[in-house]
Amino acid sequence: MRFTRAGSLVAALAMAASGTVALAAPSASATTRSTARSVGEPDRTSAAEARRMDRIKTPELDWYSCYAPNLQCATAKVPLDYDQPKGAKTEIALLRSRATEPKKRIGSLFVNPGGPSGSATDVAANAAEFFDPALQERFDIIGVDPRGVGASARVKCFTSNKAQSNGLEGLKAANYYPETKKEQQAMIASAEQLGQKCSTTGKKLAGSMSTVQVARDMELMRRAVGDKKLTYIGFSYGTFLGEVYANLYPDRVRAIAIDGVLDPISWTGTKKTGKLNQDQRLHSAEGADKALRELLVRCGKAGVEACPFAAGGKTVAKFDTLTKRLKKKPVVFPDGSRYDFSNLIDDSLTGLYDVFGVMLLPPLLQSTWEATDPGATKAQRTAATKRLRKSRNATHAAVKPAPGPRRGFPYDNPDEAFSAVTCTDARHPAKASSWPAQARAADKRAQYFGAKWAWTTVQCATQTWTVKDEDAYRGPFTRRTAAPVLVIGNTYDPATNHAEAVSTAQLMPNSRLISSDSWGHTAYNSSACVNEAVSAYLLTGKAPAKNLRCVGDFQPFVTADEPSAQSTLAARPSIVSPPPSVFSPED
């Protein structure tokens, strides 16, 4: 991601200068999907939830210095099942970046980068890389790795690294996007192994990782750091965490901002939609397709000098021809590895994930075009193949998450962690064998990315993923919060469709929507307008004007002599996790 400091936070800072915070009253114009609600007191935490949580003793966090002078770490034991507070426990890890102006400190800002499986402690450790300096001055920025994830006690579904590697081989061999019948069968077999192992060997923790448990952990940590109410910013899947917290504890919200939004009903599914593949509800593929087509159209208008793939014109049709070439005959690299249609789609999605990564995509596409050109000489295709390899490395390197403080974990678990949340949170189809047909149907909705997104949840088929969390939260999502929830959607987001932000803002009665014509996954750090509004809101609790519309500071193919704020942007690592992929760029 890229970062630009909000340039006009004077009013917000003035309001917060005394160390007090003005909270906005609920908006009279807030709407729901059903009937409008009048302004009034916020909804209260339900009696059952209050009894469940308030009986638990607040943990005492034993903070210690770690990794850098301003960073502190701690761990806490939390109930595996909050219905049995004296029963089994699991350990969660916290990291806080201390406020740089402690005398002006407002409180704590909890963060989550999404995934699900992203490390919040990594984000907090790199707070200076991600967040506006005004936020760093006034808040301790706290990352809590969700249970089962990152530096917290990890979910482990396989008995050993070897068993894990063998069990997941089909997922990796197909690059999480199987094309041939053989690849599909292998991926289904691996997905079924993953589901079965997490439902048996890893059952104890995998069955207690739905988002409601993470929200309860965050509520407990809010109390542990001494904040009266929660201040939170969540990205991508982290938006669902914010939505669940807001509806569980509506009267305990100081400020919640969610960016790259998942409509909670789309994420969880209903009895009516639960038999659909999850992306048929989320429409991530359509968002990616929209972004790619817009990029190709702008490329064609910009011309060859600005966009190499514009050579020959008709860029949308040219991309379609390129996909057909690769399906017929993949590119073969000098080491014998192949570059096929699934790799192209993976690279395209990866490029679209980053606000500046989109500019790395046209050279990659043109190199692929030249490497597959039947009219080119062998020497020309060989040279183009070398350029393609370099372009792939650059594109994937652009969306690598920031390196954070890591322990020496011998067992890595991104597939288990992602699945334990996704599969227990949501409703899914019954049989893994139904996924090929679902993927084909998805490609009819979104020609290039439908199957790519559809296959990400095959392990959640309910006949193989049998472990359940009886407390998994499926609603309601219409509770009125004590302070407005800031909902942020990005027009060209390839992972969280902008329409999901719109419907979420309509669903949550006390919310404000920001839409930004930005590029990349999530809008924060792509637009000074977005950053300014988010920072002012988190500092003061005052939401921006209704239906604020922003424009991304970076727009593809804007030439250097045109007015643009992009020249003021500095390179920043991505906050959110990269898309599902097993490709590792070469050094």
Short mmCIF file of N, CA, C and O in Angstrom, two decimals, residues 1-62:
data_model
loop_
_atom_site.label_atom_id
_atom_site.label_comp_id
_atom_site.label_asym_id
_atom_site.label_seq_id
_atom_site.Cartn_x
_atom_site.Cartn_y
_atom_site.Cartn_z
N MET A 1 0.84 -1.19 0.00
CA MET A 1 0.00 0.00 0.00
C MET A 1 0.88 1.24 0.00
O MET A 1 2.04 1.19 0.32
N ARG A 2 0.26 2.38 -0.29
CA ARG A 2 0.94 3.65 -0.21
C ARG A 2 0.30 4.51 0.86
O ARG A 2 -0.86 4.36 1.19
N PHE A 3 1.03 5.45 1.35
CA PHE A 3 0.57 6.23 2.48
C PHE A 3 0.75 7.70 2.19
O PHE A 3 1.73 8.12 1.61
N THR A 4 -0.26 8.49 2.54
CA THR A 4 -0.10 9.93 2.51
C THR A 4 -0.65 10.49 3.80
O THR A 4 -1.75 10.12 4.22
N ARG A 5 0.08 11.36 4.41
CA ARG A 5 -0.37 11.93 5.68
C ARG A 5 -1.55 12.86 5.43
O ARG A 5 -1.53 13.67 4.53
N ALA A 6 -2.59 12.71 6.26
CA ALA A 6 -3.73 13.59 6.14
C ALA A 6 -3.27 15.02 6.37
O ALA A 6 -2.64 15.33 7.37
N GLY A 7 -3.57 15.91 5.44
CA GLY A 7 -2.98 17.24 5.47
C GLY A 7 -3.75 18.24 6.29
O GLY A 7 -3.23 19.31 6.61
N SER A 8 -5.02 18.00 6.62
CA SER A 8 -5.80 19.04 7.30
C SER A 8 -6.58 18.46 8.47
O SER A 8 -7.79 18.41 8.45
N LEU A 9 -5.84 18.02 9.47
CA LEU A 9 -6.49 17.47 10.66
C LEU A 9 -6.58 18.50 11.77
O LEU A 9 -6.77 18.17 12.93
N VAL A 10 -6.42 19.78 11.40
CA VAL A 10 -6.35 20.82 12.41
C VAL A 10 -7.59 20.83 13.30
O VAL A 10 -7.50 20.86 14.53
N ALA A 11 -8.76 20.75 12.67
CA ALA A 11 -9.99 20.80 13.46
C ALA A 11 -10.10 19.60 14.39
O ALA A 11 -10.46 19.73 15.56
N ALA A 12 -9.76 18.43 13.85
CA ALA A 12 -9.85 17.22 14.66
C ALA A 12 -8.89 17.28 15.84
O ALA A 12 -9.24 16.92 16.96
N LEU A 13 -7.67 17.74 15.55
CA LEU A 13 -6.67 17.79 16.61
C LEU A 13 -7.03 18.83 17.66
O LEU A 13 -6.80 18.64 18.85
N ALA A 14 -7.64 19.92 17.20
CA ALA A 14 -8.04 20.95 18.15
C ALA A 14 -9.09 20.41 19.12
O ALA A 14 -9.05 20.68 20.31
N MET A 15 -10.01 19.62 18.59
CA MET A 15 -11.07 19.06 19.43
C MET A 15 -10.49 18.07 20.44
O MET A 15 -11.02 17.90 21.53
N ALA A 16 -9.40 17.37 20.02
CA ALA A 16 -8.85 16.34 20.89
C ALA A 16 -7.68 16.83 21.72
O ALA A 16 -7.13 16.09 22.53
N ALA A 17 -7.28 18.10 21.55
CA ALA A 17 -6.04 18.60 22.15
C ALA A 17 -6.05 18.52 23.67
O ALA A 17 -5.02 18.33 24.30
N SER A 18 -7.21 18.69 24.26
CA SER A 18 -7.28 18.67 25.72
C SER A 18 -7.21 17.28 26.30
O SER A 18 -7.14 17.10 27.51
N GLY A 19 -7.25 16.26 25.40
CA GLY A 19 -7.25 14.89 25.87
C GLY A 19 -8.64 14.34 26.04
O GLY A 19 -8.83 13.17 26.37
N THR A 20 -9.66 15.19 25.85
CA THR A 20 -11.03 14.71 25.90
C THR A 20 -11.52 14.45 24.50
O THR A 20 -11.00 14.98 23.52
N VAL A 21 -12.56 13.65 24.38
CA VAL A 21 -13.05 13.24 23.07
C VAL A 21 -14.53 13.52 22.98
O VAL A 21 -15.30 13.12 23.87
N ALA A 22 -14.95 14.20 21.93
CA ALA A 22 -16.37 14.46 21.71
C ALA A 22 -16.94 13.35 20.85
O ALA A 22 -16.48 13.12 19.75
N LEU A 23 -17.95 12.65 21.37
CA LEU A 23 -18.58 11.58 20.62
C LEU A 23 -19.80 12.11 19.91
O LEU A 23 -20.59 12.87 20.47
N ALA A 24 -19.95 11.71 18.64
CA ALA A 24 -21.09 12.18 17.86
C ALA A 24 -22.37 11.49 18.30
O ALA A 24 -22.36 10.33 18.70
N ALA A 25 -23.47 12.21 18.22
CA ALA A 25 -24.77 11.61 18.48
C ALA A 25 -25.15 10.72 17.33
O ALA A 25 -24.68 10.90 16.21
N PRO A 26 -26.01 9.71 17.54
CA PRO A 26 -26.45 8.85 16.45
C PRO A 26 -27.07 9.67 15.35
O PRO A 26 -27.77 10.65 15.58
N SER A 27 -26.81 9.27 14.10
CA SER A 27 -27.29 10.00 12.94
C SER A 27 -28.76 9.78 12.69
O SER A 27 -29.23 8.65 12.62
N ALA A 28 -29.51 10.89 12.51
CA ALA A 28 -30.93 10.78 12.24
C ALA A 28 -31.20 10.24 10.85
O ALA A 28 -32.30 9.77 10.56
N SER A 29 -30.19 10.32 9.97
CA SER A 29 -30.40 9.89 8.59
C SER A 29 -29.99 8.46 8.34
O SER A 29 -30.05 7.97 7.23
N ALA A 30 -29.51 7.78 9.38
CA ALA A 30 -29.10 6.39 9.20
C ALA A 30 -30.29 5.55 8.75
O ALA A 30 -31.41 5.73 9.18
N THR A 31 -30.02 4.61 7.87
CA THR A 31 -31.08 3.76 7.35
C THR A 31 -30.74 2.31 7.56
O THR A 31 -29.60 1.94 7.77
N THR A 32 -31.75 1.45 7.51
CA THR A 32 -31.56 0.01 7.57
C THR A 32 -32.12 -0.60 6.32
O THR A 32 -32.70 0.07 5.48
N ARG A 33 -31.95 -1.88 6.18
CA ARG A 33 -32.47 -2.57 5.02
C ARG A 33 -33.98 -2.72 5.10
O ARG A 33 -34.64 -3.00 4.13
N SER A 34 -34.52 -2.55 6.28
CA SER A 34 -35.96 -2.74 6.44
C SER A 34 -36.65 -1.41 6.71
O SER A 34 -36.95 -0.66 5.80
N THR A 35 -36.87 -1.06 7.98
CA THR A 35 -37.56 0.18 8.30
C THR A 35 -36.62 1.15 8.98
O THR A 35 -35.71 0.76 9.71
N ALA A 36 -36.85 2.46 8.75
CA ALA A 36 -36.02 3.49 9.36
C ALA A 36 -36.24 3.51 10.86
O ALA A 36 -37.35 3.26 11.35
N ARG A 37 -35.19 3.81 11.62
CA ARG A 37 -35.30 3.88 13.07
C ARG A 37 -35.09 5.31 13.51
O ARG A 37 -34.28 6.04 12.96
N SER A 38 -35.81 5.72 14.51
CA SER A 38 -35.69 7.09 15.01
C SER A 38 -34.46 7.20 15.88
O SER A 38 -33.95 6.21 16.42
N VAL A 39 -34.00 8.44 16.02
CA VAL A 39 -32.85 8.70 16.86
C VAL A 39 -33.21 8.40 18.31
O VAL A 39 -34.29 8.74 18.78
N GLY A 40 -32.32 7.78 19.03
CA GLY A 40 -32.59 7.47 20.43
C GLY A 40 -31.36 6.90 21.09
O GLY A 40 -30.25 7.02 20.57
N GLU A 41 -31.55 6.29 22.20
CA GLU A 41 -30.45 5.68 22.92
C GLU A 41 -29.91 4.50 22.13
O GLU A 41 -30.65 3.83 21.40
N PRO A 42 -28.62 4.22 22.28
CA PRO A 42 -28.08 3.04 21.60
C PRO A 42 -28.65 1.76 22.18
O PRO A 42 -29.11 1.73 23.34
N ASP A 43 -28.65 0.72 21.39
CA ASP A 43 -29.00 -0.59 21.92
C ASP A 43 -27.98 -0.98 22.99
O ASP A 43 -26.83 -0.53 22.96
N ARG A 44 -28.40 -1.83 23.87
CA ARG A 44 -27.52 -2.26 24.95
C ARG A 44 -27.05 -3.69 24.69
O ARG A 44 -27.71 -4.47 24.00
N THR A 45 -25.90 -4.00 25.24
CA THR A 45 -25.44 -5.38 25.24
C THR A 45 -26.53 -6.25 25.84
O THR A 45 -27.10 -5.92 26.88
N SER A 46 -26.84 -7.36 25.18
CA SER A 46 -27.91 -8.22 25.67
C SER A 46 -27.60 -8.71 27.08
O SER A 46 -26.44 -8.83 27.48
N ALA A 47 -28.65 -8.99 27.82
CA ALA A 47 -28.46 -9.46 29.19
C ALA A 47 -27.65 -10.75 29.22
O ALA A 47 -26.78 -10.94 30.09
N ALA A 48 -27.92 -11.63 28.26
CA ALA A 48 -27.20 -12.91 28.22
C ALA A 48 -25.72 -12.69 27.94
O ALA A 48 -24.85 -13.31 28.58
N GLU A 49 -25.40 -11.80 27.00
CA GLU A 49 -24.00 -11.54 26.68
C GLU A 49 -23.30 -10.82 27.82
O GLU A 49 -22.13 -11.10 28.12
N ALA A 50 -24.00 -9.89 28.46
CA ALA A 50 -23.42 -9.20 29.60
C ALA A 50 -23.09 -10.18 30.72
O ALA A 50 -22.01 -10.11 31.32
N ARG A 51 -24.00 -11.10 31.00
CA ARG A 51 -23.73 -12.11 32.04
C ARG A 51 -22.55 -12.97 31.65
O ARG A 51 -21.69 -13.28 32.48
N ARG A 52 -22.50 -13.37 30.37
CA ARG A 52 -21.43 -14.25 29.90
C ARG A 52 -20.06 -13.60 30.08
O ARG A 52 -19.12 -14.23 30.56
N MET A 53 -19.95 -12.32 29.71
CA MET A 53 -18.64 -11.67 29.70
C MET A 53 -18.28 -11.01 31.02
O MET A 53 -17.12 -11.04 31.45
N ASP A 54 -19.25 -10.38 31.65
CA ASP A 54 -18.92 -9.56 32.82
C ASP A 54 -18.57 -10.39 34.05
O ASP A 54 -18.01 -9.87 35.02
N ARG A 55 -18.88 -11.69 34.02
CA ARG A 55 -18.52 -12.55 35.14
C ARG A 55 -17.05 -12.98 35.07
O ARG A 55 -16.51 -13.53 36.03
N ILE A 56 -16.41 -12.74 33.92
CA ILE A 56 -15.02 -13.18 33.73
C ILE A 56 -14.07 -12.12 34.27
O ILE A 56 -14.20 -10.93 33.95
N LYS A 57 -13.14 -12.53 35.06
CA LYS A 57 -12.17 -11.62 35.64
C LYS A 57 -11.30 -11.01 34.55
O LYS A 57 -10.82 -11.70 33.65
N THR A 58 -11.10 -9.70 34.64
CA THR A 58 -10.26 -9.01 33.66
C THR A 58 -8.81 -9.46 33.81
O THR A 58 -8.25 -9.39 34.91
N PRO A 59 -8.18 -9.91 32.73
CA PRO A 59 -6.78 -10.35 32.83
C PRO A 59 -5.84 -9.20 33.18
O PRO A 59 -6.08 -8.05 32.79
N GLU A 60 -4.80 -9.50 33.92
CA GLU A 60 -3.74 -8.52 34.17
C GLU A 60 -2.63 -8.79 33.17
O GLU A 60 -2.01 -9.86 33.17
N LEU A 61 -2.40 -7.82 32.30
CA LEU A 61 -1.41 -7.98 31.24
C LEU A 61 -0.02 -7.62 31.75
O LEU A 61 0.21 -6.50 32.23
N ASP A 62 0.90 -8.53 31.63
CA ASP A 62 2.27 -8.32 32.09
C ASP A 62 3.12 -7.89 30.88
O ASP A 62 3.78 -8.72 30.24
#
